[in-house]
């Protein structure tokens, strides 16, 4: 099952009419809510500077997402658990990506492989991002 299939298997994003839409698609304002904790996709509004114990906990969560996605995980940043794209500032995105990088460093052979970013219209330059992480 692909990352897209894992994310969108139950419900298409609202406003898109397309099961395989992405938060990077300008027509998408909401994704399906995070209904359970299975699958390889994790929604995070943002991750701020965190303690070492929190990084360890988040790394365990990342490992679970990687296992669920057969070595592939996707973090949707700037997205609430209910699927709404709220966006974050560029500075908050940089911090969040740094935290995700630290999480990946806790695990063997794990790295961020791509980051897609979109500026939300009418949101004072707030952004959402799709961070893809692979275990090799």
mmCIF file with all atom_site columns, C-alpha atoms in Angstrom:
data_model
loop_
_atom_site.group_PDB
_atom_site.id
_atom_site.type_symbol
_atom_site.label_atom_id
_atom_site.label_alt_id
_atom_site.label_comp_id
_atom_site.label_asym_id
_atom_site.label_entity_id
_atom_site.label_seq_id
_atom_site.pdbx_PDB_ins_code
_atom_site.Cartn_x
_atom_site.Cartn_y
_atom_site.Cartn_z
_atom_site.occupancy
_atom_site.B_iso_or_equiv
_atom_site.pdbx_formal_charge
_atom_site.auth_seq_id
_atom_site.auth_comp_id
_atom_site.auth_asym_id
_atom_site.auth_atom_id
_atom_site.pdbx_PDB_model_num
ATOM 1   C CA . UNK A 1 1   ? 0.000   0.000  0.000  1.00 0.00 ? 1   UNK A CA 1
ATOM 2   C CA . UNK A 1 2   ? 1.414   3.409  -0.920 1.00 0.00 ? 2   UNK A CA 1
ATOM 3   C CA . UNK A 1 3   ? 1.693   6.390  1.389  1.00 0.00 ? 3   UNK A CA 1
ATOM 4   C CA . UNK A 1 4   ? -1.232  8.023  -0.385 1.00 0.00 ? 4   UNK A CA 1
ATOM 5   C CA . UNK A 1 5   ? -3.337  4.856  -0.052 1.00 0.00 ? 5   UNK A CA 1
ATOM 6   C CA . UNK A 1 6   ? -2.558  4.685  3.646  1.00 0.00 ? 6   UNK A CA 1
ATOM 7   C CA . UNK A 1 7   ? -3.567  8.306  4.195  1.00 0.00 ? 7   UNK A CA 1
ATOM 8   C CA . UNK A 1 8   ? -6.596  8.473  1.946  1.00 0.00 ? 8   UNK A CA 1
ATOM 9   C CA . UNK A 1 9   ? -8.003  4.956  2.069  1.00 0.00 ? 9   UNK A CA 1
ATOM 10  C CA . UNK A 1 10  ? -11.148 5.905  4.024  1.00 0.00 ? 10  UNK A CA 1
ATOM 11  C CA . UNK A 1 11  ? -12.053 9.416  2.960  1.00 0.00 ? 11  UNK A CA 1
ATOM 12  C CA . UNK A 1 12  ? -10.922 12.005 0.437  1.00 0.00 ? 12  UNK A CA 1
ATOM 13  C CA . UNK A 1 13  ? -9.792  15.410 1.560  1.00 0.00 ? 13  UNK A CA 1
ATOM 14  C CA . UNK A 1 14  ? -12.644 17.869 1.802  1.00 0.00 ? 14  UNK A CA 1
ATOM 15  C CA . UNK A 1 15  ? -12.915 20.305 -1.052 1.00 0.00 ? 15  UNK A CA 1
ATOM 16  C CA . UNK A 1 16  ? -10.752 18.342 -3.440 1.00 0.00 ? 16  UNK A CA 1
ATOM 17  C CA . UNK A 1 17  ? -12.945 15.682 -4.989 1.00 0.00 ? 17  UNK A CA 1
ATOM 18  C CA . UNK A 1 18  ? -9.761  13.667 -5.438 1.00 0.00 ? 18  UNK A CA 1
ATOM 19  C CA . UNK A 1 19  ? -8.840  10.682 -3.282 1.00 0.00 ? 19  UNK A CA 1
ATOM 20  C CA . UNK A 1 20  ? -5.137  11.148 -3.983 1.00 0.00 ? 20  UNK A CA 1
ATOM 21  C CA . UNK A 1 21  ? -4.935  14.830 -3.134 1.00 0.00 ? 21  UNK A CA 1
ATOM 22  C CA . UNK A 1 22  ? -2.135  16.331 -1.116 1.00 0.00 ? 22  UNK A CA 1
ATOM 23  C CA . UNK A 1 23  ? -1.940  19.161 1.382  1.00 0.00 ? 23  UNK A CA 1
ATOM 24  C CA . UNK A 1 24  ? 0.384   20.685 -1.214 1.00 0.00 ? 24  UNK A CA 1
ATOM 25  C CA . UNK A 1 25  ? -2.594  20.975 -3.597 1.00 0.00 ? 25  UNK A CA 1
ATOM 26  C CA . UNK A 1 26  ? -3.827  24.598 -3.529 1.00 0.00 ? 26  UNK A CA 1
ATOM 27  C CA . UNK A 1 27  ? -7.485  23.449 -3.585 1.00 0.00 ? 27  UNK A CA 1
ATOM 28  C CA . UNK A 1 28  ? -7.191  21.431 -0.359 1.00 0.00 ? 28  UNK A CA 1
ATOM 29  C CA . UNK A 1 29  ? -8.157  23.211 2.869  1.00 0.00 ? 29  UNK A CA 1
ATOM 30  C CA . UNK A 1 30  ? -8.700  20.124 4.992  1.00 0.00 ? 30  UNK A CA 1
ATOM 31  C CA . UNK A 1 31  ? -7.539  16.504 5.118  1.00 0.00 ? 31  UNK A CA 1
ATOM 32  C CA . UNK A 1 32  ? -9.457  13.567 6.595  1.00 0.00 ? 32  UNK A CA 1
ATOM 33  C CA . UNK A 1 33  ? -9.278  13.598 10.408 1.00 0.00 ? 33  UNK A CA 1
ATOM 34  C CA . UNK A 1 34  ? -6.713  11.376 12.068 1.00 0.00 ? 34  UNK A CA 1
ATOM 35  C CA . UNK A 1 35  ? -9.184  8.697  13.141 1.00 0.00 ? 35  UNK A CA 1
ATOM 36  C CA . UNK A 1 36  ? -6.813  6.212  14.709 1.00 0.00 ? 36  UNK A CA 1
ATOM 37  C CA . UNK A 1 37  ? -3.147  5.711  15.279 1.00 0.00 ? 37  UNK A CA 1
ATOM 38  C CA . UNK A 1 38  ? -2.516  3.192  12.504 1.00 0.00 ? 38  UNK A CA 1
ATOM 39  C CA . UNK A 1 39  ? -0.896  3.968  9.166  1.00 0.00 ? 39  UNK A CA 1
ATOM 40  C CA . UNK A 1 40  ? 2.272   5.742  8.169  1.00 0.00 ? 40  UNK A CA 1
ATOM 41  C CA . UNK A 1 41  ? 0.991   9.334  8.317  1.00 0.00 ? 41  UNK A CA 1
ATOM 42  C CA . UNK A 1 42  ? 1.252   11.613 11.334 1.00 0.00 ? 42  UNK A CA 1
ATOM 43  C CA . UNK A 1 43  ? -0.341  15.057 11.622 1.00 0.00 ? 43  UNK A CA 1
ATOM 44  C CA . UNK A 1 44  ? 1.588   17.622 13.668 1.00 0.00 ? 44  UNK A CA 1
ATOM 45  C CA . UNK A 1 45  ? 0.599   21.228 14.116 1.00 0.00 ? 45  UNK A CA 1
ATOM 46  C CA . UNK A 1 46  ? 4.216   21.977 15.026 1.00 0.00 ? 46  UNK A CA 1
ATOM 47  C CA . UNK A 1 47  ? 7.061   20.584 17.082 1.00 0.00 ? 47  UNK A CA 1
ATOM 48  C CA . UNK A 1 48  ? 8.948   23.052 19.229 1.00 0.00 ? 48  UNK A CA 1
ATOM 49  C CA . UNK A 1 49  ? 12.282  22.665 20.976 1.00 0.00 ? 49  UNK A CA 1
ATOM 50  C CA . UNK A 1 50  ? 11.806  19.582 23.121 1.00 0.00 ? 50  UNK A CA 1
ATOM 51  C CA . UNK A 1 51  ? 13.634  17.691 25.869 1.00 0.00 ? 51  UNK A CA 1
ATOM 52  C CA . UNK A 1 52  ? 15.736  14.599 25.205 1.00 0.00 ? 52  UNK A CA 1
ATOM 53  C CA . UNK A 1 53  ? 13.053  12.380 26.737 1.00 0.00 ? 53  UNK A CA 1
ATOM 54  C CA . UNK A 1 54  ? 10.416  13.911 24.442 1.00 0.00 ? 54  UNK A CA 1
ATOM 55  C CA . UNK A 1 55  ? 12.692  13.350 21.413 1.00 0.00 ? 55  UNK A CA 1
ATOM 56  C CA . UNK A 1 56  ? 13.001  9.695  22.454 1.00 0.00 ? 56  UNK A CA 1
ATOM 57  C CA . UNK A 1 57  ? 9.207   9.399  22.702 1.00 0.00 ? 57  UNK A CA 1
ATOM 58  C CA . UNK A 1 58  ? 8.727   11.079 19.301 1.00 0.00 ? 58  UNK A CA 1
ATOM 59  C CA . UNK A 1 59  ? 11.411  8.829  17.762 1.00 0.00 ? 59  UNK A CA 1
ATOM 60  C CA . UNK A 1 60  ? 9.464   5.791  19.010 1.00 0.00 ? 60  UNK A CA 1
ATOM 61  C CA . UNK A 1 61  ? 6.340   7.225  17.376 1.00 0.00 ? 61  UNK A CA 1
ATOM 62  C CA . UNK A 1 62  ? 8.294   7.753  14.133 1.00 0.00 ? 62  UNK A CA 1
ATOM 63  C CA . UNK A 1 63  ? 9.552   4.171  14.255 1.00 0.00 ? 63  UNK A CA 1
ATOM 64  C CA . UNK A 1 64  ? 5.917   2.989  14.523 1.00 0.00 ? 64  UNK A CA 1
ATOM 65  C CA . UNK A 1 65  ? 4.924   5.093  11.490 1.00 0.00 ? 65  UNK A CA 1
ATOM 66  C CA . UNK A 1 66  ? 7.882   3.704  9.529  1.00 0.00 ? 66  UNK A CA 1
ATOM 67  C CA . UNK A 1 67  ? 6.862   0.144  10.416 1.00 0.00 ? 67  UNK A CA 1
ATOM 68  C CA . UNK A 1 68  ? 3.278   0.858  9.363  1.00 0.00 ? 68  UNK A CA 1
ATOM 69  C CA . UNK A 1 69  ? 4.522   2.207  6.006  1.00 0.00 ? 69  UNK A CA 1
ATOM 70  C CA . UNK A 1 70  ? 7.128   -0.488 5.283  1.00 0.00 ? 70  UNK A CA 1
ATOM 71  C CA . UNK A 1 71  ? 9.982   1.956  5.806  1.00 0.00 ? 71  UNK A CA 1
ATOM 72  C CA . UNK A 1 72  ? 8.135   5.105  4.693  1.00 0.00 ? 72  UNK A CA 1
ATOM 73  C CA . UNK A 1 73  ? 6.498   7.738  6.902  1.00 0.00 ? 73  UNK A CA 1
ATOM 74  C CA . UNK A 1 74  ? 4.906   11.106 6.169  1.00 0.00 ? 74  UNK A CA 1
ATOM 75  C CA . UNK A 1 75  ? 4.569   13.949 8.644  1.00 0.00 ? 75  UNK A CA 1
ATOM 76  C CA . UNK A 1 76  ? 1.936   16.533 7.724  1.00 0.00 ? 76  UNK A CA 1
ATOM 77  C CA . UNK A 1 77  ? 3.096   19.709 9.456  1.00 0.00 ? 77  UNK A CA 1
ATOM 78  C CA . UNK A 1 78  ? 0.769   22.621 10.143 1.00 0.00 ? 78  UNK A CA 1
ATOM 79  C CA . UNK A 1 79  ? -2.198  20.237 10.303 1.00 0.00 ? 79  UNK A CA 1
ATOM 80  C CA . UNK A 1 80  ? -4.391  19.624 13.351 1.00 0.00 ? 80  UNK A CA 1
ATOM 81  C CA . UNK A 1 81  ? -5.593  16.113 14.255 1.00 0.00 ? 81  UNK A CA 1
ATOM 82  C CA . UNK A 1 82  ? -9.027  17.021 12.865 1.00 0.00 ? 82  UNK A CA 1
ATOM 83  C CA . UNK A 1 83  ? -7.413  17.539 9.440  1.00 0.00 ? 83  UNK A CA 1
ATOM 84  C CA . UNK A 1 84  ? -7.641  21.334 9.256  1.00 0.00 ? 84  UNK A CA 1
ATOM 85  C CA . UNK A 1 85  ? -4.662  23.050 7.649  1.00 0.00 ? 85  UNK A CA 1
ATOM 86  C CA . UNK A 1 86  ? -3.857  25.765 10.177 1.00 0.00 ? 86  UNK A CA 1
ATOM 87  C CA . UNK A 1 87  ? -0.337  26.497 9.019  1.00 0.00 ? 87  UNK A CA 1
ATOM 88  C CA . UNK A 1 88  ? 2.682   27.688 10.966 1.00 0.00 ? 88  UNK A CA 1
ATOM 89  C CA . UNK A 1 89  ? 5.327   30.361 10.487 1.00 0.00 ? 89  UNK A CA 1
ATOM 90  C CA . UNK A 1 90  ? 8.520   29.713 8.520  1.00 0.00 ? 90  UNK A CA 1
ATOM 91  C CA . UNK A 1 91  ? 10.477  29.863 11.783 1.00 0.00 ? 91  UNK A CA 1
ATOM 92  C CA . UNK A 1 92  ? 8.167   27.289 13.395 1.00 0.00 ? 92  UNK A CA 1
ATOM 93  C CA . UNK A 1 93  ? 8.570   25.073 10.311 1.00 0.00 ? 93  UNK A CA 1
ATOM 94  C CA . UNK A 1 94  ? 12.370  25.264 10.547 1.00 0.00 ? 94  UNK A CA 1
ATOM 95  C CA . UNK A 1 95  ? 12.192  24.286 14.224 1.00 0.00 ? 95  UNK A CA 1
ATOM 96  C CA . UNK A 1 96  ? 9.757   21.452 13.481 1.00 0.00 ? 96  UNK A CA 1
ATOM 97  C CA . UNK A 1 97  ? 11.982  20.066 10.718 1.00 0.00 ? 97  UNK A CA 1
ATOM 98  C CA . UNK A 1 98  ? 14.962  20.244 13.071 1.00 0.00 ? 98  UNK A CA 1
ATOM 99  C CA . UNK A 1 99  ? 13.031  18.227 15.687 1.00 0.00 ? 99  UNK A CA 1
ATOM 100 C CA . UNK A 1 100 ? 12.020  15.639 13.051 1.00 0.00 ? 100 UNK A CA 1
ATOM 101 C CA . UNK A 1 101 ? 15.668  15.415 11.974 1.00 0.00 ? 101 UNK A CA 1
ATOM 102 C CA . UNK A 1 102 ? 16.675  14.783 15.602 1.00 0.00 ? 102 UNK A CA 1
ATOM 103 C CA . UNK A 1 103 ? 14.000  12.094 15.843 1.00 0.00 ? 103 UNK A CA 1
ATOM 104 C CA . UNK A 1 104 ? 15.396  10.419 12.715 1.00 0.00 ? 104 UNK A CA 1
ATOM 105 C CA . UNK A 1 105 ? 18.931  10.525 14.116 1.00 0.00 ? 105 UNK A CA 1
ATOM 106 C CA . UNK A 1 106 ? 17.715  8.434  17.083 1.00 0.00 ? 106 UNK A CA 1
ATOM 107 C CA . UNK A 1 107 ? 16.860  5.580  14.689 1.00 0.00 ? 107 UNK A CA 1
ATOM 108 C CA . UNK A 1 108 ? 19.042  3.420  12.461 1.00 0.00 ? 108 UNK A CA 1
ATOM 109 C CA . UNK A 1 109 ? 19.262  4.378  8.774  1.00 0.00 ? 109 UNK A CA 1
ATOM 110 C CA . UNK A 1 110 ? 16.426  6.904  8.899  1.00 0.00 ? 110 UNK A CA 1
ATOM 111 C CA . UNK A 1 111 ? 16.450  10.206 7.039  1.00 0.00 ? 111 UNK A CA 1
ATOM 112 C CA . UNK A 1 112 ? 14.199  12.927 5.717  1.00 0.00 ? 112 UNK A CA 1
ATOM 113 C CA . UNK A 1 113 ? 14.023  12.348 1.965  1.00 0.00 ? 113 UNK A CA 1
ATOM 114 C CA . UNK A 1 114 ? 11.838  15.261 0.890  1.00 0.00 ? 114 UNK A CA 1
ATOM 115 C CA . UNK A 1 115 ? 10.020  18.309 2.174  1.00 0.00 ? 115 UNK A CA 1
ATOM 116 C CA . UNK A 1 116 ? 7.167   19.823 0.212  1.00 0.00 ? 116 UNK A CA 1
ATOM 117 C CA . UNK A 1 117 ? 5.887   23.198 1.376  1.00 0.00 ? 117 UNK A CA 1
ATOM 118 C CA . UNK A 1 118 ? 2.853   25.345 0.581  1.00 0.00 ? 118 UNK A CA 1
ATOM 119 C CA . UNK A 1 119 ? 1.992   28.877 1.683  1.00 0.00 ? 119 UNK A CA 1
ATOM 120 C CA . UNK A 1 120 ? -1.649  29.117 2.749  1.00 0.00 ? 120 UNK A CA 1
ATOM 121 C CA . UNK A 1 121 ? -3.528  31.918 1.022  1.00 0.00 ? 121 UNK A CA 1
ATOM 122 C CA . UNK A 1 122 ? -4.948  34.586 3.291  1.00 0.00 ? 122 UNK A CA 1
ATOM 123 C CA . UNK A 1 123 ? -3.077  33.232 6.313  1.00 0.00 ? 123 UNK A CA 1
ATOM 124 C CA . UNK A 1 124 ? -0.316  35.848 6.683  1.00 0.00 ? 124 UNK A CA 1
ATOM 125 C CA . UNK A 1 125 ? 2.377   33.672 5.079  1.00 0.00 ? 125 UNK A CA 1
ATOM 126 C CA . UNK A 1 126 ? 1.572   30.609 7.203  1.00 0.00 ? 126 UNK A CA 1
ATOM 127 C CA . UNK A 1 127 ? 2.819   27.359 5.678  1.00 0.00 ? 127 UNK A CA 1
ATOM 128 C CA . UNK A 1 128 ? 2.030   23.653 5.710  1.00 0.00 ? 128 UNK A CA 1
ATOM 129 C CA . UNK A 1 129 ? 4.539   20.979 4.814  1.00 0.00 ? 129 UNK A CA 1
ATOM 130 C CA . UNK A 1 130 ? 4.680   17.330 3.855  1.00 0.00 ? 130 UNK A CA 1
ATOM 131 C CA . UNK A 1 131 ? 7.852   15.759 5.298  1.00 0.00 ? 131 UNK A CA 1
ATOM 132 C CA . UNK A 1 132 ? 8.709   12.334 3.889  1.00 0.00 ? 132 UNK A CA 1
ATOM 133 C CA . UNK A 1 133 ? 10.960  10.090 5.936  1.00 0.00 ? 133 UNK A CA 1
ATOM 134 C CA . UNK A 1 134 ? 12.449  6.773  4.866  1.00 0.00 ? 134 UNK A CA 1
ATOM 135 C CA . UNK A 1 135 ? 14.279  3.971  6.609  1.00 0.00 ? 135 UNK A CA 1
ATOM 136 C CA . UNK A 1 136 ? 16.865  2.335  4.390  1.00 0.00 ? 136 UNK A CA 1
#
